[in-house]
JSON list of C-alpha atoms in Angstrom, two decimals:
[
{"chain": "A", "resi": 1, "resn": "MET", "atom": "CA", "xyz": [25.45, -2.66, -10.04]},
{"chain": "A", "resi": 2, "resn": "SER", "atom": "CA", "xyz": [23.20, 0.01, -8.54]},
{"chain": "A", "resi": 3, "resn": "LEU", "atom": "CA", "xyz": [21.01, -0.45, -5.48]},
{"chain": "A", "resi": 4, "resn": "LEU", "atom": "CA", "xyz": [17.86, -0.27, -7.62]},
{"chain": "A", "resi": 5, "resn": "GLN", "atom": "CA", "xyz": [19.23, -2.95, -9.95]},
{"chain": "A", "resi": 6, "resn": "LYS", "atom": "CA", "xyz": [20.09, -5.21, -7.02]},
{"chain": "A", "resi": 7, "resn": "LEU", "atom": "CA", "xyz": [16.46, -5.03, -5.92]},
{"chain": "A", "resi": 8, "resn": "GLY", "atom": "CA", "xyz": [15.30, -5.61, -9.50]},
{"chain": "A", "resi": 9, "resn": "ILE", "atom": "CA", "xyz": [13.68, -2.19, -9.73]},
{"chain": "A", "resi": 10, "resn": "VAL", "atom": "CA", "xyz": [14.10, -0.55, -13.13]},
{"chain": "A", "resi": 11, "resn": "GLY", "atom": "CA", "xyz": [12.10, 1.61, -15.52]},
{"chain": "A", "resi": 12, "resn": "VAL", "atom": "CA", "xyz": [10.32, 4.89, -15.00]},
{"chain": "A", "resi": 13, "resn": "TRP", "atom": "CA", "xyz": [7.83, 5.59, -12.24]},
{"chain": "A", "resi": 14, "resn": "THR", "atom": "CA", "xyz": [4.74, 7.16, -13.71]},
{"chain": "A", "resi": 15, "resn": "GLN", "atom": "CA", "xyz": [2.21, 7.27, -10.87]},
{"chain": "A", "resi": 16, "resn": "GLY", "atom": "CA", "xyz": [0.78, 10.60, -9.73]},
{"chain": "A", "resi": 17, "resn": "ARG", "atom": "CA", "xyz": [1.83, 11.92, -6.35]},
{"chain": "A", "resi": 18, "resn": "ALA", "atom": "CA", "xyz": [-0.20, 10.59, -3.45]},
{"chain": "A", "resi": 19, "resn": "VAL", "atom": "CA", "xyz": [-2.32, 13.14, -1.64]},
{"chain": "A", "resi": 20, "resn": "PRO", "atom": "CA", "xyz": [-4.32, 13.54, 1.56]},
{"chain": "A", "resi": 21, "resn": "VAL", "atom": "CA", "xyz": [-8.03, 13.72, 0.88]},
{"chain": "A", "resi": 22, "resn": "GLY", "atom": "CA", "xyz": [-10.76, 15.69, 2.59]},
{"chain": "A", "resi": 23, "resn": "THR", "atom": "CA", "xyz": [-14.34, 14.66, 3.11]},
{"chain": "A", "resi": 24, "resn": "ASN", "atom": "CA", "xyz": [-15.60, 15.55, -0.35]},
{"chain": "A", "resi": 25, "resn": "ALA", "atom": "CA", "xyz": [-14.52, 15.75, -3.97]},
{"chain": "A", "resi": 26, "resn": "SER", "atom": "CA", "xyz": [-14.58, 19.52, -4.25]},
{"chain": "A", "resi": 27, "resn": "HIS", "atom": "CA", "xyz": [-12.27, 19.79, -1.25]},
{"chain": "A", "resi": 28, "resn": "MET", "atom": "CA", "xyz": [-9.80, 17.51, -3.03]},
{"chain": "A", "resi": 29, "resn": "ALA", "atom": "CA", "xyz": [-9.85, 19.60, -6.19]},
{"chain": "A", "resi": 30, "resn": "ARG", "atom": "CA", "xyz": [-9.43, 22.89, -4.32]},
{"chain": "A", "resi": 31, "resn": "THR", "atom": "CA", "xyz": [-6.66, 21.66, -2.05]},
{"chain": "A", "resi": 32, "resn": "HIS", "atom": "CA", "xyz": [-4.52, 19.92, -4.62]},
{"chain": "A", "resi": 33, "resn": "GLY", "atom": "CA", "xyz": [-5.31, 21.78, -7.81]},
{"chain": "A", "resi": 34, "resn": "THR", "atom": "CA", "xyz": [-6.77, 18.76, -9.56]},
{"chain": "A", "resi": 35, "resn": "PRO", "atom": "CA", "xyz": [-9.64, 19.25, -12.01]},
{"chain": "A", "resi": 36, "resn": "ALA", "atom": "CA", "xyz": [-13.14, 17.97, -11.35]},
{"chain": "A", "resi": 37, "resn": "GLY", "atom": "CA", "xyz": [-13.33, 14.23, -11.88]},
{"chain": "A", "resi": 38, "resn": "PHE", "atom": "CA", "xyz": [-9.86, 13.64, -10.36]},
{"chain": "A", "resi": 39, "resn": "ALA", "atom": "CA", "xyz": [-8.30, 13.14, -13.81]},
{"chain": "A", "resi": 40, "resn": "ALA", "atom": "CA", "xyz": [-4.87, 13.93, -12.39]},
{"chain": "A", "resi": 41, "resn": "LEU", "atom": "CA", "xyz": [-5.23, 11.12, -9.88]},
{"chain": "A", "resi": 42, "resn": "ASN", "atom": "CA", "xyz": [-5.54, 8.47, -12.57]},
{"chain": "A", "resi": 43, "resn": "PRO", "atom": "CA", "xyz": [-2.26, 8.72, -14.54]},
{"chain": "A", "resi": 44, "resn": "GLN", "atom": "CA", "xyz": [-2.60, 5.29, -16.19]},
{"chain": "A", "resi": 45, "resn": "ARG", "atom": "CA", "xyz": [-5.94, 5.82, -17.89]},
{"chain": "A", "resi": 46, "resn": "GLY", "atom": "CA", "xyz": [-4.62, 4.25, -21.09]},
{"chain": "A", "resi": 47, "resn": "GLY", "atom": "CA", "xyz": [-4.41, 0.85, -19.37]},
{"chain": "A", "resi": 48, "resn": "GLU", "atom": "CA", "xyz": [-7.96, 0.77, -18.08]},
{"chain": "A", "resi": 49, "resn": "ALA", "atom": "CA", "xyz": [-9.15, -1.39, -20.99]},
{"chain": "A", "resi": 50, "resn": "GLN", "atom": "CA", "xyz": [-7.05, -4.20, -19.48]},
{"chain": "A", "resi": 51, "resn": "GLN", "atom": "CA", "xyz": [-8.47, -3.93, -15.98]},
{"chain": "A", "resi": 52, "resn": "ILE", "atom": "CA", "xyz": [-9.68, -7.14, -14.36]},
{"chain": "A", "resi": 53, "resn": "ALA", "atom": "CA", "xyz": [-12.55, -7.25, -11.87]},
{"chain": "A", "resi": 54, "resn": "ARG", "atom": "CA", "xyz": [-12.47, -9.74, -9.01]},
{"chain": "A", "resi": 55, "resn": "VAL", "atom": "CA", "xyz": [-14.92, -10.50, -6.24]},
{"chain": "A", "resi": 56, "resn": "SER", "atom": "CA", "xyz": [-13.35, -9.60, -2.91]},
{"chain": "A", "resi": 57, "resn": "ASN", "atom": "CA", "xyz": [-14.52, -11.37, 0.23]},
{"chain": "A", "resi": 58, "resn": "GLY", "atom": "CA", "xyz": [-11.81, -9.54, 2.16]},
{"chain": "A", "resi": 59, "resn": "LEU", "atom": "CA", "xyz": [-13.27, -6.18, 1.18]},
{"chain": "A", "resi": 60, "resn": "LYS", "atom": "CA", "xyz": [-16.75, -7.36, 2.15]},
{"chain": "A", "resi": 61, "resn": "GLU", "atom": "CA", "xyz": [-15.42, -8.42, 5.55]},
{"chain": "A", "resi": 62, "resn": "LEU", "atom": "CA", "xyz": [-13.63, -5.09, 6.00]},
{"chain": "A", "resi": 63, "resn": "LEU", "atom": "CA", "xyz": [-16.82, -3.15, 5.31]},
{"chain": "A", "resi": 64, "resn": "TRP", "atom": "CA", "xyz": [-18.73, -5.34, 7.76]},
{"chain": "A", "resi": 65, "resn": "ASN", "atom": "CA", "xyz": [-16.18, -4.45, 10.45]},
{"chain": "A", "resi": 66, "resn": "LEU", "atom": "CA", "xyz": [-16.43, -0.74, 9.62]},
{"chain": "A", "resi": 67, "resn": "ASP", "atom": "CA", "xyz": [-20.22, -0.71, 9.67]},
{"chain": "A", "resi": 68, "resn": "GLY", "atom": "CA", "xyz": [-21.59, 1.62, 12.30]},
{"chain": "A", "resi": 69, "resn": "ILE", "atom": "CA", "xyz": [-18.38, 3.62, 12.81]},
{"chain": "A", "resi": 70, "resn": "GLY", "atom": "CA", "xyz": [-19.92, 6.72, 11.29]},
{"chain": "A", "resi": 71, "resn": "ARG", "atom": "CA", "xyz": [-17.36, 9.38, 10.39]},
{"chain": "A", "resi": 72, "resn": "GLY", "atom": "CA", "xyz": [-14.31, 7.16, 10.37]},
{"chain": "A", "resi": 73, "resn": "THR", "atom": "CA", "xyz": [-10.80, 7.60, 9.01]},
{"chain": "A", "resi": 74, "resn": "LEU", "atom": "CA", "xyz": [-9.01, 5.45, 6.46]},
{"chain": "A", "resi": 75, "resn": "LEU", "atom": "CA", "xyz": [-5.46, 5.31, 5.06]},
{"chain": "A", "resi": 76, "resn": "ASP", "atom": "CA", "xyz": [-5.00, 4.04, 1.50]},
{"chain": "A", "resi": 77, "resn": "LEU", "atom": "CA", "xyz": [-1.39, 3.03, 0.83]},
{"chain": "A", "resi": 78, "resn": "GLY", "atom": "CA", "xyz": [-1.83, 2.89, -2.94]},
{"chain": "A", "resi": 79, "resn": "PRO", "atom": "CA", "xyz": [-2.39, 5.55, -5.60]},
{"chain": "A", "resi": 80, "resn": "ALA", "atom": "CA", "xyz": [-5.29, 7.92, -5.06]},
{"chain": "A", "resi": 81, "resn": "TRP", "atom": "CA", "xyz": [-7.90, 6.43, -7.40]},
{"chain": "A", "resi": 82, "resn": "GLN", "atom": "CA", "xyz": [-11.13, 8.38, -7.84]},
{"chain": "A", "resi": 83, "resn": "THR", "atom": "CA", "xyz": [-13.37, 5.33, -7.41]},
{"chain": "A", "resi": 84, "resn": "THR", "atom": "CA", "xyz": [-11.71, 4.24, -4.15]},
{"chain": "A", "resi": 85, "resn": "LEU", "atom": "CA", "xyz": [-11.76, 7.73, -2.69]},
{"chain": "A", "resi": 86, "resn": "SER", "atom": "CA", "xyz": [-15.40, 8.34, -3.63]},
{"chain": "A", "resi": 87, "resn": "PHE", "atom": "CA", "xyz": [-16.43, 4.92, -2.30]},
{"chain": "A", "resi": 88, "resn": "PHE", "atom": "CA", "xyz": [-15.29, 5.76, 1.24]},
{"chain": "A", "resi": 89, "resn": "ILE", "atom": "CA", "xyz": [-16.01, 9.49, 1.19]},
{"chain": "A", "resi": 90, "resn": "GLU", "atom": "CA", "xyz": [-19.63, 8.75, 0.30]},
{"chain": "A", "resi": 91, "resn": "ARG", "atom": "CA", "xyz": [-19.75, 6.56, 3.41]},
{"chain": "A", "resi": 92, "resn": "GLY", "atom": "CA", "xyz": [-18.64, 9.44, 5.62]},
{"chain": "A", "resi": 93, "resn": "PHE", "atom": "CA", "xyz": [-14.96, 8.52, 5.89]},
{"chain": "A", "resi": 94, "resn": "ARG", "atom": "CA", "xyz": [-12.08, 10.94, 5.81]},
{"chain": "A", "resi": 95, "resn": "VAL", "atom": "CA", "xyz": [-9.43, 9.37, 3.56]},
{"chain": "A", "resi": 96, "resn": "SER", "atom": "CA", "xyz": [-5.66, 9.87, 3.47]},
{"chain": "A", "resi": 97, "resn": "SER", "atom": "CA", "xyz": [-3.69, 8.45, 0.56]},
{"chain": "A", "resi": 98, "resn": "GLU", "atom": "CA", "xyz": [0.04, 7.69, 0.57]},
{"chain": "A", "resi": 99, "resn": "ASP", "atom": "CA", "xyz": [1.54, 5.74, -2.32]},
{"chain": "A", "resi": 100, "resn": "LEU", "atom": "CA", "xyz": [4.09, 3.85, -0.26]},
{"chain": "A", "resi": 101, "resn": "LEU", "atom": "CA", "xyz": [5.71, 1.95, -3.13]},
{"chain": "A", "resi": 102, "resn": "ARG", "atom": "CA", "xyz": [6.23, 5.14, -5.08]},
{"chain": "A", "resi": 103, "resn": "ALA", "atom": "CA", "xyz": [7.83, 6.72, -2.00]},
{"chain": "A", "resi": 104, "resn": "TRP", "atom": "CA", "xyz": [10.04, 3.64, -1.55]},
{"chain": "A", "resi": 105, "resn": "LYS", "atom": "CA", "xyz": [11.36, 3.82, -5.08]},
{"chain": "A", "resi": 106, "resn": "GLU", "atom": "CA", "xyz": [12.07, 7.54, -4.79]},
{"chain": "A", "resi": 107, "resn": "PHE", "atom": "CA", "xyz": [13.85, 6.86, -1.50]},
{"chain": "A", "resi": 108, "resn": "LEU", "atom": "CA", "xyz": [16.05, 4.19, -3.10]},
{"chain": "A", "resi": 109, "resn": "ALA", "atom": "CA", "xyz": [17.00, 6.61, -5.86]},
{"chain": "A", "resi": 110, "resn": "GLY", "atom": "CA", "xyz": [18.10, 9.03, -3.16]},
{"chain": "A", "resi": 111, "resn": "GLU", "atom": "CA", "xyz": [20.10, 6.28, -1.47]},
{"chain": "A", "resi": 112, "resn": "GLU", "atom": "CA", "xyz": [22.00, 5.81, -4.74]},
{"chain": "A", "resi": 113, "resn": "LYS", "atom": "CA", "xyz": [23.15, 9.42, -4.55]},
{"chain": "A", "resi": 114, "resn": "ILE", "atom": "CA", "xyz": [24.24, 8.91, -0.95]},
{"chain": "A", "resi": 115, "resn": "LEU", "atom": "CA", "xyz": [26.30, 5.89, -1.98]},
{"chain": "A", "resi": 116, "resn": "GLN", "atom": "CA", "xyz": [27.93, 7.89, -4.73]},
{"chain": "A", "resi": 117, "resn": "GLY", "atom": "CA", "xyz": [28.75, 10.65, -2.26]},
{"chain": "A", "resi": 118, "resn": "VAL", "atom": "CA", "xyz": [30.31, 8.18, 0.18]},
{"chain": "A", "resi": 119, "resn": "ALA", "atom": "CA", "xyz": [32.33, 6.57, -2.60]},
{"chain": "A", "resi": 120, "resn": "GLY", "atom": "CA", "xyz": [33.48, 9.98, -3.81]},
{"chain": "A", "resi": 121, "resn": "GLY", "atom": "CA", "xyz": [34.55, 11.02, -0.33]},
{"chain": "A", "resi": 122, "resn": "THR", "atom": "CA", "xyz": [32.10, 13.94, -0.09]},
{"chain": "A", "resi": 123, "resn": "LEU", "atom": "CA", "xyz": [29.92, 12.24, 2.54]},
{"chain": "A", "resi": 124, "resn": "GLU", "atom": "CA", "xyz": [30.68, 10.30, 5.69]},
{"chain": "A", "resi": 125, "resn": "SER", "atom": "CA", "xyz": [29.91, 6.60, 5.94]},
{"chain": "A", "resi": 126, "resn": "VAL", "atom": "CA", "xyz": [26.21, 5.75, 6.12]},
{"chain": "A", "resi": 127, "resn": "ASP", "atom": "CA", "xyz": [24.54, 2.56, 7.36]},
{"chain": "A", "resi": 128, "resn": "MET", "atom": "CA", "xyz": [23.48, 0.97, 4.07]},
{"chain": "A", "resi": 129, "resn": "THR", "atom": "CA", "xyz": [22.16, -2.26, 5.56]},
{"chain": "A", "resi": 130, "resn": "ALA", "atom": "CA", "xyz": [18.51, -3.16, 5.01]},
{"chain": "A", "resi": 131, "resn": "GLU", "atom": "CA", "xyz": [17.84, -2.17, 8.62]},
{"chain": "A", "resi": 132, "resn": "GLY", "atom": "CA", "xyz": [19.49, 1.22, 8.15]},
{"chain": "A", "resi": 133, "resn": "ARG", "atom": "CA", "xyz": [17.49, 1.88, 5.00]},
{"chain": "A", "resi": 134, "resn": "ALA", "atom": "CA", "xyz": [14.24, 0.92, 6.72]},
{"chain": "A", "resi": 135, "resn": "VAL", "atom": "CA", "xyz": [14.88, 3.30, 9.61]},
{"chain": "A", "resi": 136, "resn": "ARG", "atom": "CA", "xyz": [15.69, 6.21, 7.30]},
{"chain": "A", "resi": 137, "resn": "PHE", "atom": "CA", "xyz": [12.68, 5.54, 5.06]},
{"chain": "A", "resi": 138, "resn": "LEU", "atom": "CA", "xyz": [10.21, 5.57, 7.93]},
{"chain": "A", "resi": 139, "resn": "GLU", "atom": "CA", "xyz": [11.66, 8.81, 9.29]},
{"chain": "A", "resi": 140, "resn": "SER", "atom": "CA", "xyz": [9.89, 10.63, 6.45]},
{"chain": "A", "resi": 141, "resn": "ASN", "atom": "CA", "xyz": [6.96, 8.29, 5.61]},
{"chain": "A", "resi": 142, "resn": "LEU", "atom": "CA", "xyz": [3.85, 7.13, 7.47]},
{"chain": "A", "resi": 143, "resn": "GLN", "atom": "CA", "xyz": [4.11, 10.18, 9.67]},
{"chain": "A", "resi": 144, "resn": "TYR", "atom": "CA", "xyz": [0.71, 10.34, 11.35]},
{"chain": "A", "resi": 145, "resn": "ARG", "atom": "CA", "xyz": [-0.36, 10.56, 14.96]},
{"chain": "A", "resi": 146, "resn": "ALA", "atom": "CA", "xyz": [-0.80, 7.29, 16.80]},
{"chain": "A", "resi": 147, "resn": "GLY", "atom": "CA", "xyz": [-4.36, 5.97, 16.61]},
{"chain": "A", "resi": 148, "resn": "SER", "atom": "CA", "xyz": [-5.23, 8.13, 13.59]},
{"chain": "A", "resi": 149, "resn": "PHE", "atom": "CA", "xyz": [-7.08, 5.51, 11.53]},
{"chain": "A", "resi": 150, "resn": "ASP", "atom": "CA", "xyz": [-9.97, 3.07, 11.76]},
{"chain": "A", "resi": 151, "resn": "ALA", "atom": "CA", "xyz": [-8.82, 1.14, 8.68]},
{"chain": "A", "resi": 152, "resn": "ILE", "atom": "CA", "xyz": [-5.80, 0.77, 6.40]},
{"chain": "A", "resi": 153, "resn": "LEU", "atom": "CA", "xyz": [-5.73, -0.51, 2.82]},
{"chain": "A", "resi": 154, "resn": "LEU", "atom": "CA", "xyz": [-2.34, -2.19, 2.63]},
{"chain": "A", "resi": 155, "resn": "TRP", "atom": "CA", "xyz": [-3.01, -4.09, -0.62]},
{"chain": "A", "resi": 156, "resn": "ASP", "atom": "CA", "xyz": [-0.10, -6.38, -1.63]},
{"chain": "A", "resi": 157, "resn": "LEU", "atom": "CA", "xyz": [2.66, -3.89, -0.78]},
{"chain": "A", "resi": 158, "resn": "LEU", "atom": "CA", "xyz": [4.51, -6.10, 1.68]},
{"chain": "A", "resi": 159, "resn": "ASP", "atom": "CA", "xyz": [5.40, -8.51, -1.13]},
{"chain": "A", "resi": 160, "resn": "TYR", "atom": "CA", "xyz": [7.32, -5.70, -2.85]},
{"chain": "A", "resi": 161, "resn": "LEU", "atom": "CA", "xyz": [9.23, -4.30, 0.12]},
{"chain": "A", "resi": 162, "resn": "GLU", "atom": "CA", "xyz": [12.47, -5.59, 1.58]},
{"chain": "A", "resi": 163, "resn": "PRO", "atom": "CA", "xyz": [11.50, -8.02, 4.38]},
{"chain": "A", "resi": 164, "resn": "VAL", "atom": "CA", "xyz": [13.16, -5.88, 7.07]},
{"chain": "A", "resi": 165, "resn": "LEU", "atom": "CA", "xyz": [11.20, -2.83, 5.92]},
{"chain": "A", "resi": 166, "resn": "ALA", "atom": "CA", "xyz": [7.99, -4.85, 5.63]},
{"chain": "A", "resi": 167, "resn": "ARG", "atom": "CA", "xyz": [8.22, -5.81, 9.29]},
{"chain": "A", "resi": 168, "resn": "ARG", "atom": "CA", "xyz": [8.86, -2.22, 10.34]},
{"chain": "A", "resi": 169, "resn": "VAL", "atom": "CA", "xyz": [5.99, -0.97, 8.18]},
{"chain": "A", "resi": 170, "resn": "VAL", "atom": "CA", "xyz": [3.56, -3.36, 9.89]},
{"chain": "A", "resi": 171, "resn": "SER", "atom": "CA", "xyz": [4.78, -2.15, 13.27]},
{"chain": "A", "resi": 172, "resn": "SER", "atom": "CA", "xyz": [4.23, 1.47, 12.25]},
{"chain": "A", "resi": 173, "resn": "LEU", "atom": "CA", "xyz": [0.77, 0.74, 10.89]},
{"chain": "A", "resi": 174, "resn": "THR", "atom": "CA", "xyz": [-0.16, -1.00, 14.12]},
{"chain": "A", "resi": 175, "resn": "ASP", "atom": "CA", "xyz": [0.65, 2.20, 16.00]},
{"chain": "A", "resi": 176, "resn": "LEU", "atom": "CA", "xyz": [-1.46, 4.25, 13.57]},
{"chain": "A", "resi": 177, "resn": "LEU", "atom": "CA", "xyz": [-4.56, 2.05, 14.02]},
{"chain": "A", "resi": 178, "resn": "ARG", "atom": "CA", "xyz": [-7.09, 2.68, 16.73]},
{"chain": "A", "resi": 179, "resn": "PRO", "atom": "CA", "xyz": [-8.07, -0.26, 18.96]},
{"chain": "A", "resi": 180, "resn": "GLY", "atom": "CA", "xyz": [-10.44, -2.43, 16.94]},
{"chain": "A", "resi": 181, "resn": "GLY", "atom": "CA", "xyz": [-9.12, -0.97, 13.68]},
{"chain": "A", "resi": 182, "resn": "ALA", "atom": "CA", "xyz": [-8.59, -3.17, 10.61]},
{"chain": "A", "resi": 183, "resn": "VAL", "atom": "CA", "xyz": [-5.87, -3.74, 8.03]},
{"chain": "A", "resi": 184, "resn": "PHE", "atom": "CA", "xyz": [-6.88, -5.15, 4.65]},
{"chain": "A", "resi": 185, "resn": "ALA", "atom": "CA", "xyz": [-3.85, -6.86, 3.08]},
{"chain": "A", "resi": 186, "resn": "MET", "atom": "CA", "xyz": [-3.17, -9.14, 0.13]},
{"chain": "A", "resi": 187, "resn": "PHE", "atom": "CA", "xyz": [-0.38, -11.67, -0.45]},
{"chain": "A", "resi": 188, "resn": "HIS", "atom": "CA", "xyz": [0.70, -13.57, -3.53]},
{"chain": "A", "resi": 189, "resn": "SER", "atom": "CA", "xyz": [1.10, -17.32, -3.07]},
{"chain": "A", "resi": 190, "resn": "ARG", "atom": "CA", "xyz": [3.84, -17.22, -5.71]},
{"chain": "A", "resi": 191, "resn": "LYS", "atom": "CA", "xyz": [5.84, -14.40, -7.25]},
{"chain": "A", "resi": 192, "resn": "PRO", "atom": "CA", "xyz": [3.53, -12.50, -9.62]},
{"chain": "A", "resi": 193, "resn": "GLU", "atom": "CA", "xyz": [4.51, -12.22, -13.26]},
{"chain": "A", "resi": 194, "resn": "HIS", "atom": "CA", "xyz": [3.22, -8.66, -13.53]},
{"chain": "A", "resi": 195, "resn": "PHE", "atom": "CA", "xyz": [2.93, -5.69, -11.21]},
{"chain": "A", "resi": 196, "resn": "GLN", "atom": "CA", "xyz": [-0.57, -4.29, -10.77]},
{"chain": "A", "resi": 197, "resn": "ARG", "atom": "CA", "xyz": [-2.52, -1.78, -8.78]},
{"chain": "A", "resi": 198, "resn": "TYR", "atom": "CA", "xyz": [-5.92, -2.10, -7.11]},
{"chain": "A", "resi": 199, "resn": "ARG", "atom": "CA", "xyz": [-8.97, 0.09, -6.72]},
{"chain": "A", "resi": 200, "resn": "ILE", "atom": "CA", "xyz": [-12.48, -0.43, -5.38]},
{"chain": "A", "resi": 201, "resn": "ALA", "atom": "CA", "xyz": [-15.35, -0.70, -7.84]},
{"chain": "A", "resi": 202, "resn": "ASP", "atom": "CA", "xyz": [-18.14, -1.49, -5.35]},
{"chain": "A", "resi": 203, "resn": "SER", "atom": "CA", "xyz": [-18.67, -3.14, -1.97]},
{"chain": "A", "resi": 204, "resn": "MET", "atom": "CA", "xyz": [-17.67, -6.59, -3.24]},
{"chain": "A", "resi": 205, "resn": "THR", "atom": "CA", "xyz": [-15.50, -5.88, -6.28]},
{"chain": "A", "resi": 206, "resn": "LEU", "atom": "CA", "xyz": [-11.90, -4.85, -6.78]},
{"chain": "A", "resi": 207, "resn": "GLN", "atom": "CA", "xyz": [-10.43, -3.77, -10.09]},
{"chain": "A", "resi": 208, "resn": "MET", "atom": "CA", "xyz": [-6.89, -4.89, -10.84]},
{"chain": "A", "resi": 209, "resn": "LEU", "atom": "CA", "xyz": [-5.02, -2.60, -13.22]},
{"chain": "A", "resi": 210, "resn": "PRO", "atom": "CA", "xyz": [-1.71, -3.48, -14.87]},
{"chain": "A", "resi": 211, "resn": "ALA", "atom": "CA", "xyz": [0.93, -0.88, -14.04]},
{"chain": "A", "resi": 212, "resn": "LYS", "atom": "CA", "xyz": [3.81, 0.36, -16.17]},
{"chain": "A", "resi": 213, "resn": "GLU", "atom": "CA", "xyz": [6.31, 0.32, -13.31]},
{"chain": "A", "resi": 214, "resn": "ASP", "atom": "CA", "xyz": [8.83, -2.51, -13.19]},
{"chain": "A", "resi": 215, "resn": "PHE", "atom": "CA", "xyz": [8.59, -3.36, -9.50]},
{"chain": "A", "resi": 216, "resn": "PRO", "atom": "CA", "xyz": [9.36, -7.04, -8.84]},
{"chain": "A", "resi": 217, "resn": "ALA", "atom": "CA", "xyz": [8.21, -8.90, -5.75]},
{"chain": "A", "resi": 218, "resn": "GLN", "atom": "CA", "xyz": [10.89, -9.23, -3.06]},
{"chain": "A", "resi": 219, "resn": "ARG", "atom": "CA", "xyz": [9.28, -11.99, -1.02]},
{"chain": "A", "resi": 220, "resn": "THR", "atom": "CA", "xyz": [6.49, -14.59, -1.12]},
{"chain": "A", "resi": 221, "resn": "TYR", "atom": "CA", "xyz": [5.12, -15.00, 2.40]},
{"chain": "A", "resi": 222, "resn": "GLN", "atom": "CA", "xyz": [3.90, -18.31, 3.74]},
{"chain": "A", "resi": 223, "resn": "ASN", "atom": "CA", "xyz": [0.95, -18.51, 6.13]},
{"chain": "A", "resi": 224, "resn": "ARG", "atom": "CA", "xyz": [3.08, -18.79, 9.24]},
{"chain": "A", "resi": 225, "resn": "GLU", "atom": "CA", "xyz": [5.21, -15.81, 8.17]},
{"chain": "A", "resi": 226, "resn": "ILE", "atom": "CA", "xyz": [2.10, -13.71, 7.61]},
{"chain": "A", "resi": 227, "resn": "GLN", "atom": "CA", "xyz": [0.79, -14.58, 11.06]},
{"chain": "A", "resi": 228, "resn": "ASP", "atom": "CA", "xyz": [4.18, -13.69, 12.52]},
{"chain": "A", "resi": 229, "resn": "LEU", "atom": "CA", "xyz": [4.18, -10.29, 10.81]},
{"chain": "A", "resi": 230, "resn": "PHE", "atom": "CA", "xyz": [0.79, -9.48, 12.34]},
{"chain": "A", "resi": 231, "resn": "ARG", "atom": "CA", "xyz": [1.21, -11.28, 15.63]},
{"chain": "A", "resi": 232, "resn": "GLY", "atom": "CA", "xyz": [0.03, -8.20, 17.55]},
{"chain": "A", "resi": 233, "resn": "TYR", "atom": "CA", "xyz": [-3.46, -8.52, 16.12]},
{"chain": "A", "resi": 234, "resn": "ARG", "atom": "CA", "xyz": [-6.22, -10.35, 17.97]},
{"chain": "A", "resi": 235, "resn": "THR", "atom": "CA", "xyz": [-8.28, -11.52, 14.97]},
{"chain": "A", "resi": 236, "resn": "THR", "atom": "CA", "xyz": [-7.49, -12.54, 11.39]},
{"chain": "A", "resi": 237, "resn": "LYS", "atom": "CA", "xyz": [-9.64, -13.75, 8.53]},
{"chain": "A", "resi": 238, "resn": "SER", "atom": "CA", "xyz": [-8.17, -15.13, 5.33]},
{"chain": "A", "resi": 239, "resn": "PHE", "atom": "CA", "xyz": [-9.68, -15.71, 1.89]},
{"chain": "A", "resi": 240, "resn": "VAL", "atom": "CA", "xyz": [-7.84, -17.60, -0.85]},
{"chain": "A", "resi": 241, "resn": "SER", "atom": "CA", "xyz": [-8.84, -17.26, -4.50]},
{"chain": "A", "resi": 242, "resn": "ARG", "atom": "CA", "xyz": [-7.94, -19.01, -7.73]},
{"chain": "A", "resi": 243, "resn": "ASP", "atom": "CA", "xyz": [-5.81, -16.11, -8.96]},
{"chain": "A", "resi": 244, "resn": "GLN", "atom": "CA", "xyz": [-3.06, -16.90, -6.42]},
{"chain": "A", "resi": 245, "resn": "LEU", "atom": "CA", "xyz": [-4.01, -13.99, -4.18]},
{"chain": "A", "resi": 246, "resn": "ARG", "atom": "CA", "xyz": [-4.74, -14.36, -0.48]},
{"chain": "A", "resi": 247, "resn": "GLU", "atom": "CA", "xyz": [-6.84, -11.61, 1.11]},
{"chain": "A", "resi": 248, "resn": "VAL", "atom": "CA", "xyz": [-6.40, -11.22, 4.85]},
{"chain": "A", "resi": 249, "resn": "LEU", "atom": "CA", "xyz": [-8.18, -8.97, 7.31]},
{"chain": "A", "resi": 250, "resn": "PHE", "atom": "CA", "xyz": [-6.33, -8.17, 10.53]},
{"chain": "A", "resi": 251, "resn": "ILE", "atom": "CA", "xyz": [-8.15, -6.65, 13.50]},
{"chain": "A", "resi": 252, "resn": "LYS", "atom": "CA", "xyz": [-6.13, -4.81, 16.14]}
]
């Protein structure tokens, strides 16, 4: 059984490549060769008819904490959706986008090749423990200067990462946040039946879009475990909704 199969990850990854974003739409198009309207940044347009809108108190709280910052910086760890990018760019933020789950899956595919090389005798032994994988993954991801961001959109990514990697990711994000910076995260109270992505519609509304990727949840975190993951943060606010999603805002 392959490493991807052991983690329950199968199917084809279809998301567009994550990109750093400048302060306006035309800069994005010039830098990354995408046409006006960011069509290339929305690879799953066929599924938009199934999108679900939800009121987000966590997003409202995040925006309240960012009010008055002026020209801030934000890191979005999901796909680069046009609506999310425009929402923050119009508010004077410089946005960077890094699709961490996509990067994780690509990394695991590379790990498969390493395993095959070790088994075939063409490569020396490699630490294939969860800890070893986490260290190697973060050597080439989340590579920003310390204190680069005022806010981070983490979404529900921690539920889909190996627990060892999830803990290391939170530690890395903490280093990337400026003092007083905020992390907006979501957690499922039970394992979700379907994988979905999120984008911002307006200051109180998120759109949930079903995704084609088969990316099963690795862990369902309880309240105490969530607090332990973010124990370095001085303030947290949590909002529980009927759709089994908990929104949490962490302030460094």
